[in-house]
Amino acid sequence: MSTSKHRRGSILRSLFSRAKTEPSPSPDFVIDKGLKGSLQLRHVDVGSCNGCEVEIASAFAPTYDTSRFGARLVASPRHADGLLVTGVVTRNMAGALERTLAALPRPSLVVACGDCAINGGIFKDAYGVDGTLNSFVAIDVSVPGCPPHPTAITQALRSLTGR
Amino acid sequence: MLLAGLACCLFAIVVANAVSAKHRAAALACTGSVGCALIFVAAGRALLDGRVSTFHTSSILPLMGFDLTLDPLGALFVAVASFAGVAALIYSIGYAHDELRSRPALSLLMLFVISLVIVPVASSVATFMFAWELMAVSSTLLIVVEHRRRPEARIAAQWYAAMTQIGASFILLGLLLLSSKDGGTFVEVTSHATGLSLTVRSCAFVLTLIGFASKAGAVPFHVWLPKAHPEAASPVSALMSGVMVAMGVYGVVRVGYGLLGGGVLWWWTIVVALGVASALFGALHAATSIDVKRLLAYSTIDILGLVLIGVGCSGALTTTGHPGVARLALLGALTLVVAHAAMKSLLFLAAGAVERASGTRSLDQLGGLIRRIPVTTALFCVGALSLVAVPAFAGFSSEWLLLQGLLHGFVDHHALTLIVLLAGVVALALTGGLTAVALVKAFGIGFLGQPRSSGASEAREVPWSMHAGMLMLAMPCVALGVAPGLVVTALDRVVATVETGGGSLVKPGIGLALTHLHGMIEPMFLLALFAGIVAFTRTVSSWRRAPARHVEAWRGGASQPTSRMQYTATSYAEPLQRVFVDVLRPEVDLEVTHAVESRYYEQSLSYESQVDDAVERLAYLPALRRITRAGESARRLQNGSIHRYLAFGLVALIIVLVVLA
């Protein structure tokens, strides 16, 4: 009885409450890649500690909801405009990264998410590392942070979609 | 000329028996083909000028005589049988080896072709039953030819022999009901049948229908078909599936229209019900079969179901007084018989070539054949496109005619006819889709992609004579699709002799155009349109396209593509199998072995699924078990003691004496 009352109250309250979604700061600059407000990304983890994955997950979850700015994560590079790369390139994933890059339709772009993807971060000199991402492919947009805050990810992707 | 052809075919048997094993098949094919060609010309002349010629001799069958009549309806089936016969004989030059090259096997093959030619021209009850039994016995023996290598052939032959003999006895009973004391020729039977009461005629129709439906593989009398057709050697299964099952349809038309002259509505409702059941059941099983030849056998059940729907709707519309549309439906059904004979024989021959080249019939073991045996692949593709009813191939024109017949039938307002027609249209639409799934599976899994076994990867192209046989059947598949008007106008004249009401239906020409009704197709125009669209899109897209970049197929980042990453026939059919689980009743077995360390990890997974024939499992096997049990209990009477047998004799004598006194 009490729970149903509570629920009804919360439904009523939610009808009139303010948005639950965090406000997202607009990007400082816009990179025009001709995407016209829609960005499909394939996420590749080439050797991350999974910190960035947690932040990406919350960036696309309802609280930060990056999808409302036109960015989506897709299941195959065949469907994607670009790659969202996390982590430093490890030996085991170097080949997979190259094959994924080859599978992307052209023109394509690369977003480096987190310090490891940008410059190797704290794993730079680890024994299983093959190199940093920029030794494999040119990076178009970087999202610094270890891990980056979801707001930073959203902001960086908004700079590409222009919304 | 027909008799000369038959004589030539019989001579071929003699020749084949005289020649050494190496050239035996070639000798049989040469002489037999000449005979079949003569028969084909005779049938063609009867088709074109519509003349009826008869032949009677009292010397071949003692007491009863031997009556042959070549009328247009029979000539159509004779033409189909002789054409497919030549193709199968030529094919068997390259195909025959080991068992099939022996004297008895080749003689039986020729005898089978001869019987297929005699059945449609037999014009007395005795001759018809003689030819029918010859057809049954020769085909049964041909199934067991390879029994040493494949023990399943024995079981298949047992089923086939039992079913076909039960069917034949039903036909014999039905025809005996109709026969008069004066004689058993079909003319006498026809005049005698008009004087009989409706009950007797109905009994005769239902009895013969059961027999003919079991030959045509109609559900629930079909259980022999998916066993026997895959196990027979490929030229034999091509003839069985393309021609022999059509004899069931011939029988229904000959008895229903010819001997009984139309009948009443409920007769034809049964025919349509059989047709709808077999069309849906066959198409569903074809879509889930893994064995190529089994798939084709089920597809035969499906197409023959559609033919029965056409025949049944035609009969229903005749009885309710719409002869014009009835003719159209019958025309559609007969065109489908011709088209099916060409495409299904072609597909069975191609499946045999695949088996010869790779050593397997299982789609899950094939793959990548398009690079290794391109000619066979192309020929299989022609057959598959025809069967799926792609425009400009044989299946399309015939199914279009059938659909026109069914749709225009809605002018009739009898409730039962409307239900019958609606069921027919629905079955036609649903089986169209399911057949497409089955053939996309057969072609996509079997011929494209990468080989799944060493047999498939080492496949070698088959000899030229096998290609020649298949090519002969591929030609009518294309011809009937591109220029259907040429064939269908001849078939229209056949239909005119069967269903005399209503005028000519089809305008003469290359395409198909109906005279009284709205409806036409011009395949040449369709082809030109298609070519135009392709050319247009290619030019438009070439204007603003970046140069093509070739990369490997995406496989989730994994390094080497293996053949195990491909779809298999089982996995392709799995969603459909899941949707129709209540009809198919598959036996699915999933076995998971967990790792020793943790139940969260699987060490190995094994999945097995088998789709049995539900009708066989739920109806036939329990009945068989009951019969066996009854037989076992009867054995208790016999204990081997001479005293008991003497007592039986004494008791029987006393009973006889008491009864007589």
CSV table of C-alpha atoms in Angstrom, one decimal, chain A residues 61-122:
chain,number,residue,atom,x,y,z
A,61,ALA,CA,23.4,6.4,-20.8
A,62,PRO,CA,20.3,8.6,-19.9
A,63,THR,CA,22.1,10.9,-17.5
A,64,TYR,CA,24.5,12.4,-20.1
A,65,ASP,CA,22.7,11.0,-23.2
A,66,THR,CA,25.1,11.9,-26.0
A,67,SER,CA,22.6,10.4,-28.5
A,68,ARG,CA,20.5,13.5,-28.3
A,69,PHE,CA,23.4,15.4,-30.1
A,70,GLY,CA,23.4,12.9,-33.0
A,71,ALA,CA,26.3,10.6,-31.9
A,72,ARG,CA,25.6,6.8,-31.8
A,73,LEU,CA,27.7,3.8,-31.1
A,74,VAL,CA,27.2,1.1,-33.8
A,75,ALA,CA,28.0,-2.6,-33.9
A,76,SER,CA,30.2,-2.8,-37.0
A,77,PRO,CA,32.9,-0.6,-38.6
A,78,ARG,CA,30.9,-1.2,-41.8
A,79,HIS,CA,28.2,1.0,-40.4
A,80,ALA,CA,30.4,3.7,-38.9
A,81,ASP,CA,31.8,7.1,-39.8
A,82,GLY,CA,34.7,6.7,-37.5
A,83,LEU,CA,36.4,4.8,-34.6
A,84,LEU,CA,36.2,5.7,-30.9
A,85,VAL,CA,39.5,4.2,-29.6
A,86,THR,CA,40.4,3.7,-26.0
A,87,GLY,CA,43.6,2.4,-24.5
A,88,VAL,CA,47.2,2.0,-25.6
A,89,VAL,CA,47.7,-0.3,-28.6
A,90,THR,CA,48.7,-3.7,-27.3
A,91,ARG,CA,50.4,-6.4,-29.3
A,92,ASN,CA,47.3,-8.6,-29.3
A,93,MET,CA,45.0,-5.8,-30.6
A,94,ALA,CA,47.3,-4.2,-33.2
A,95,GLY,CA,46.2,-6.5,-36.0
A,96,ALA,CA,42.6,-6.1,-35.0
A,97,LEU,CA,42.9,-2.3,-35.0
A,98,GLU,CA,44.4,-2.3,-38.5
A,99,ARG,CA,41.7,-4.6,-39.8
A,100,THR,CA,39.0,-2.4,-38.2
A,101,LEU,CA,40.5,0.7,-39.8
A,102,ALA,CA,40.6,-1.1,-43.2
A,103,ALA,CA,36.9,-2.1,-42.8
A,104,LEU,CA,35.8,1.6,-42.3
A,105,PRO,CA,34.3,3.3,-45.3
A,106,ARG,CA,36.2,6.3,-46.4
A,107,PRO,CA,36.3,9.2,-45.5
A,108,SER,CA,36.7,8.1,-41.9
A,109,LEU,CA,37.8,9.8,-38.7
A,110,VAL,CA,39.4,8.6,-35.4
A,111,VAL,CA,38.5,9.8,-31.9
A,112,ALA,CA,41.0,9.0,-29.2
A,113,CYS,CA,39.3,8.7,-25.9
A,114,GLY,CA,41.5,8.9,-22.7
A,115,ASP,CA,45.2,9.6,-22.0
A,116,CYS,CA,46.3,6.1,-23.0
A,117,ALA,CA,44.9,6.5,-26.5
A,118,ILE,CA,46.4,9.9,-26.9
A,119,ASN,CA,49.9,9.4,-25.7
A,120,GLY,CA,50.1,6.0,-23.9
A,121,GLY,CA,49.3,7.3,-20.5
A,122,ILE,CA,50.5,5.3,-17.5
